[in-house]
mmCIF file of C-alpha atoms in Angstrom:
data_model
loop_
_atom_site.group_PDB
_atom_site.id
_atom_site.type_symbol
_atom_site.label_atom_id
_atom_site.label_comp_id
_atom_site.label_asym_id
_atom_site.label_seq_id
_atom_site.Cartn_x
_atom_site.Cartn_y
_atom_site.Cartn_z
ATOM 1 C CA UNK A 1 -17.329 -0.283 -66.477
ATOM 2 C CA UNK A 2 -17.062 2.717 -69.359
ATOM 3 C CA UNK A 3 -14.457 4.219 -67.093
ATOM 4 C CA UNK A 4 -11.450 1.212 -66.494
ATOM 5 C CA UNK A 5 -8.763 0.734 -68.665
ATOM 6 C CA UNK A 6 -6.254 -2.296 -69.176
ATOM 7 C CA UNK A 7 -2.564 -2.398 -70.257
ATOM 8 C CA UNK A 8 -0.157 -4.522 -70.245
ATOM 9 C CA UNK A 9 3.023 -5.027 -71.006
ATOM 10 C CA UNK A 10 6.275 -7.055 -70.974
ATOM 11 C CA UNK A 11 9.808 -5.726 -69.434
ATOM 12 C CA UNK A 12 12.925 -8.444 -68.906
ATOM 13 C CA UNK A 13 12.689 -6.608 -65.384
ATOM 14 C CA UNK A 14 12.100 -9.380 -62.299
ATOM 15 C CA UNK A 15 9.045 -8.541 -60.995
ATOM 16 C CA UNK A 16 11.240 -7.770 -57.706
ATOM 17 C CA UNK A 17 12.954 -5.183 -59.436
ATOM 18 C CA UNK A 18 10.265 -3.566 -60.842
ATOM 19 C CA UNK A 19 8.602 -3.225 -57.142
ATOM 20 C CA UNK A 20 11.408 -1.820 -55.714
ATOM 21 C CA UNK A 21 11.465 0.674 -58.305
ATOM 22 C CA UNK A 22 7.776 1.837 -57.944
ATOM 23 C CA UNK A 23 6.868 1.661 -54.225
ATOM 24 C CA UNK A 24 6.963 4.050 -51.882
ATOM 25 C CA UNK A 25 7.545 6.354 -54.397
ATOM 26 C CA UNK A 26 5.105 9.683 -55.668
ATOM 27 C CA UNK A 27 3.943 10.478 -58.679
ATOM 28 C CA UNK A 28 3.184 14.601 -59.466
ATOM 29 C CA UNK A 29 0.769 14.743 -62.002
ATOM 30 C CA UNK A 30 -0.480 18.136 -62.581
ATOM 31 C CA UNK A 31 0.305 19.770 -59.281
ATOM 32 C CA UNK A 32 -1.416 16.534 -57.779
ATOM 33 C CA UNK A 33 0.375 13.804 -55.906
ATOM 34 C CA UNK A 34 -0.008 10.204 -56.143
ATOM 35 C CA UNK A 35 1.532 7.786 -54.184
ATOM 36 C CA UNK A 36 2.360 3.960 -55.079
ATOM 37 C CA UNK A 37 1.488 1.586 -52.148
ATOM 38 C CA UNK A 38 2.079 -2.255 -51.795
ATOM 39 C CA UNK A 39 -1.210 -4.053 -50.754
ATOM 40 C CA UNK A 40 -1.761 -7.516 -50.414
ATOM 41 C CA UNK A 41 -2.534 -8.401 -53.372
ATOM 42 C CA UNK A 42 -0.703 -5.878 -55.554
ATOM 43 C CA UNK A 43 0.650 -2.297 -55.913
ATOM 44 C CA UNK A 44 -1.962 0.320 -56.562
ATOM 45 C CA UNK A 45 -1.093 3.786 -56.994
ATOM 46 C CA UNK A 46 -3.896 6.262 -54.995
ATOM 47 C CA UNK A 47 -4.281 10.227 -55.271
ATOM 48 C CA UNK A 48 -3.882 12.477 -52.844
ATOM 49 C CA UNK A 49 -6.659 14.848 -53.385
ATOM 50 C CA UNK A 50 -7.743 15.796 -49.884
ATOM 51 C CA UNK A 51 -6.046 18.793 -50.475
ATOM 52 C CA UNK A 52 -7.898 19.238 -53.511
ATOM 53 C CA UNK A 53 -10.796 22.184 -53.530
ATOM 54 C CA UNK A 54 -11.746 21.707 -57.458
ATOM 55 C CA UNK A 55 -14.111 18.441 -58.334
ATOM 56 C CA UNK A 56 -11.864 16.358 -60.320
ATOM 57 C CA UNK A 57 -12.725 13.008 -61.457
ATOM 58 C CA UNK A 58 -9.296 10.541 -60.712
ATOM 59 C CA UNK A 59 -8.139 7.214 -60.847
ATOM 60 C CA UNK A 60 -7.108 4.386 -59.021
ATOM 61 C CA UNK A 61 -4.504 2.274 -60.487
ATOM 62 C CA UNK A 62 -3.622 -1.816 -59.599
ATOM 63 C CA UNK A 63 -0.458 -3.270 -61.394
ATOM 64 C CA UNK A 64 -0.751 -6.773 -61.468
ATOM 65 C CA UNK A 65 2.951 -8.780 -62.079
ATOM 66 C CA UNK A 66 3.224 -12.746 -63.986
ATOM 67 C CA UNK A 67 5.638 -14.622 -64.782
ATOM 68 C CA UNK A 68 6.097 -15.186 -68.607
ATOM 69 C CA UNK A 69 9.062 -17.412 -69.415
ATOM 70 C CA UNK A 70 11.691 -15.296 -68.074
ATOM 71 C CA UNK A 71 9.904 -12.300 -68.333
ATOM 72 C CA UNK A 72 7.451 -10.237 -66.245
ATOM 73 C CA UNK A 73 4.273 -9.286 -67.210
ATOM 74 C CA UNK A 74 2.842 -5.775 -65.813
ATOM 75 C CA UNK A 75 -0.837 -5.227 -66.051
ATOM 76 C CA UNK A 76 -1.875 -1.902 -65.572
ATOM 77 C CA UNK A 77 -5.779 -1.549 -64.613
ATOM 78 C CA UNK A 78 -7.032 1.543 -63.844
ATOM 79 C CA UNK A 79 -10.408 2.478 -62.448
ATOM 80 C CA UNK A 80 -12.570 5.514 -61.605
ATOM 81 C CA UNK A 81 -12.326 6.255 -57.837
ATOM 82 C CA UNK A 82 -16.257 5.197 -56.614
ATOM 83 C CA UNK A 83 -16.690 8.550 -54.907
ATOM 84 C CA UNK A 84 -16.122 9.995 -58.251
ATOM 85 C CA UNK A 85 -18.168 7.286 -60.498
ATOM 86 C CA UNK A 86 -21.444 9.395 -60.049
ATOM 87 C CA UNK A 87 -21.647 12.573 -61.577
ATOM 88 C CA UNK A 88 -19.695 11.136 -65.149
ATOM 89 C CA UNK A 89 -22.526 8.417 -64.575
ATOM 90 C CA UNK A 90 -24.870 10.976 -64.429
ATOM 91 C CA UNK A 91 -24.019 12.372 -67.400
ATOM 92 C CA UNK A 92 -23.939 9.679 -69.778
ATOM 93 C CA UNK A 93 -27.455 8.854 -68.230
ATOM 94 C CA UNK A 94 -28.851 12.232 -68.921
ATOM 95 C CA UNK A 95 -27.645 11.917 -72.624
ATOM 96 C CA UNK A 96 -29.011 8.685 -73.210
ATOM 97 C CA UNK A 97 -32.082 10.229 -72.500
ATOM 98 C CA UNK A 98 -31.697 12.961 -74.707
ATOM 99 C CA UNK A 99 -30.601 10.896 -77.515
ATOM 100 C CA UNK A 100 -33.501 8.238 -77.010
ATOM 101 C CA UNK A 101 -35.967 11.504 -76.522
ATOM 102 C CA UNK A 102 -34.853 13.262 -80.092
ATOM 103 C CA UNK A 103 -34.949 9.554 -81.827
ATOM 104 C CA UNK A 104 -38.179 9.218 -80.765
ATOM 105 C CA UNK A 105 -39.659 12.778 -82.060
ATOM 106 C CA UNK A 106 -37.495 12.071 -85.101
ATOM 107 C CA UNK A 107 -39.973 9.264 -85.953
ATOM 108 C CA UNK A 108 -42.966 10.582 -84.644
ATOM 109 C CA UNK A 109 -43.058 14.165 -84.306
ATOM 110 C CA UNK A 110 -43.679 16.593 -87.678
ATOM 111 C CA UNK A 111 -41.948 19.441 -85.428
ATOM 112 C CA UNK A 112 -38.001 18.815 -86.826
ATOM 113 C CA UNK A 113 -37.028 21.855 -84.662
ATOM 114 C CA UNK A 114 -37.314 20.594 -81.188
ATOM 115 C CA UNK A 115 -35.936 16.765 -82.659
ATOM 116 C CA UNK A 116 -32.955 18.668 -83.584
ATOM 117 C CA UNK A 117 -32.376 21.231 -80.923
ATOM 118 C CA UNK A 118 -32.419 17.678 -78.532
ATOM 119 C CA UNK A 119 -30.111 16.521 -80.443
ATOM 120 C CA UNK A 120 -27.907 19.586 -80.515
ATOM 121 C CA UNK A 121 -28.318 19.427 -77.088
ATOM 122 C CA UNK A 122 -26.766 16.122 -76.721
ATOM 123 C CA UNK A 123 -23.527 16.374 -78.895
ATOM 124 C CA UNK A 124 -23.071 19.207 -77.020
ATOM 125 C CA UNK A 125 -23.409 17.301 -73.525
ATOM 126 C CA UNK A 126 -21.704 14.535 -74.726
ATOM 127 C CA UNK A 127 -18.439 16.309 -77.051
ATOM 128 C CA UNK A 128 -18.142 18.633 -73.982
ATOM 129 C CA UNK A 129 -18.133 15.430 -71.808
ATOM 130 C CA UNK A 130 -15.418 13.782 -73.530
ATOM 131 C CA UNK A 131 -13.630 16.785 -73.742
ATOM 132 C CA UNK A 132 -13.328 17.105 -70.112
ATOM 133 C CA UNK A 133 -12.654 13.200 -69.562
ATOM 134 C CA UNK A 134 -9.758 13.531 -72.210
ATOM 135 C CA UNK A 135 -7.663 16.318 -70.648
ATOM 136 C CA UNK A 136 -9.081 15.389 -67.055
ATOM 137 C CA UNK A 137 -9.277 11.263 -65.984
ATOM 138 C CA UNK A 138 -7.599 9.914 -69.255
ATOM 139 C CA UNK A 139 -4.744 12.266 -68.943
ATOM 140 C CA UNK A 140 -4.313 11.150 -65.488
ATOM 141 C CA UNK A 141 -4.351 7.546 -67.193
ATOM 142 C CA UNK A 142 -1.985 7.756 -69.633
ATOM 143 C CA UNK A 143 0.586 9.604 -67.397
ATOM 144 C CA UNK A 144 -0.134 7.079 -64.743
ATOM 145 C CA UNK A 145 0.834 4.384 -67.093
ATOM 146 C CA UNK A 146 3.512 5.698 -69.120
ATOM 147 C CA UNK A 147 5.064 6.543 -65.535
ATOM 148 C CA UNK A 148 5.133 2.750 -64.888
ATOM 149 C CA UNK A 149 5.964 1.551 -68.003
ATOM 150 C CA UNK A 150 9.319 3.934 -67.865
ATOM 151 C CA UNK A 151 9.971 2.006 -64.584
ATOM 152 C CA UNK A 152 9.271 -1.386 -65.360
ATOM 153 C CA UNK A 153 11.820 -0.738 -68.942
ATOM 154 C CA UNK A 154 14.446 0.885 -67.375
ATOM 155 C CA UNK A 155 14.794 4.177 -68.717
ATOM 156 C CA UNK A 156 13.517 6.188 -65.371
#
């Protein structure tokens, strides 16, 4: 939903190759392992968090390979874990609210002070939020992909 990213590129790498290179394999990003699994269906790479004491919000990655005349294809999507979907769901929920709340006493309350201490309230939920997604989940993301992407062009 708000949470899953796509990429995709193209490497001159067979899609054999480019298997070989990733699976099996472990990932270390920031002190926390992932490992890269073949499924049925495709290779996902999965966290190993049950170590993990901290709540951390992490994701689960599915590389899809095609065939594009002579070259392969990698997509790269990359989803929030469901047991971690709720609480950033949560969040975005609760400052919906506040934004609809401090629209609505914008336009119909004469009090401006509570209309804009709601809204002060929400860019502060919501900056702090994507704050903690950036360095957090996306972080995870972009390491996650530029990981593969170093495999599937060679240079790893």
């Amino acid at each position: 939903m708000f949470f899953t990213r796509t990429h995709e590129f193209s490497t001159p790498i067979s899609k054999d190759e480019i298997k070989n290179r990733l699976v099996g394999k472990h990932v270390k990003i920031h002190n926390l392992d992932f490992e890269v699994v073949e499924m049925d269906y495709g290779i996902n790479i999965i966290p190993h968090a049950e170590q993990e004491t901290e709540i951390k919000t992490l994701p689960i990655t599915e590389l899809d390979f095609k065939d594009d005349s002579g070259k392969t294809k990698v997509v790269i999507k990359t989803s929030m874990r469901k047991l971690d979907a709720g609480g950033p769901q949560l969040i975005l929920i609760f400052s919906g609210f506040l934004l609809a709340a401090a629209t609505a006493l914008f336009f119909t309350s004469g009090d401006k002070i509570i209309t804009f201490t709601i809204l002060g309230v929400f860019l502060f939920t919501i900056t702090t939020f994507w704050f903690r997604m950036q360095t957090g989940y996306f972080d995870y993301c972009r390491k996650i992909r530029e990981y593969v992407k170093n495999k599937g062009v060679g240079l790893a």
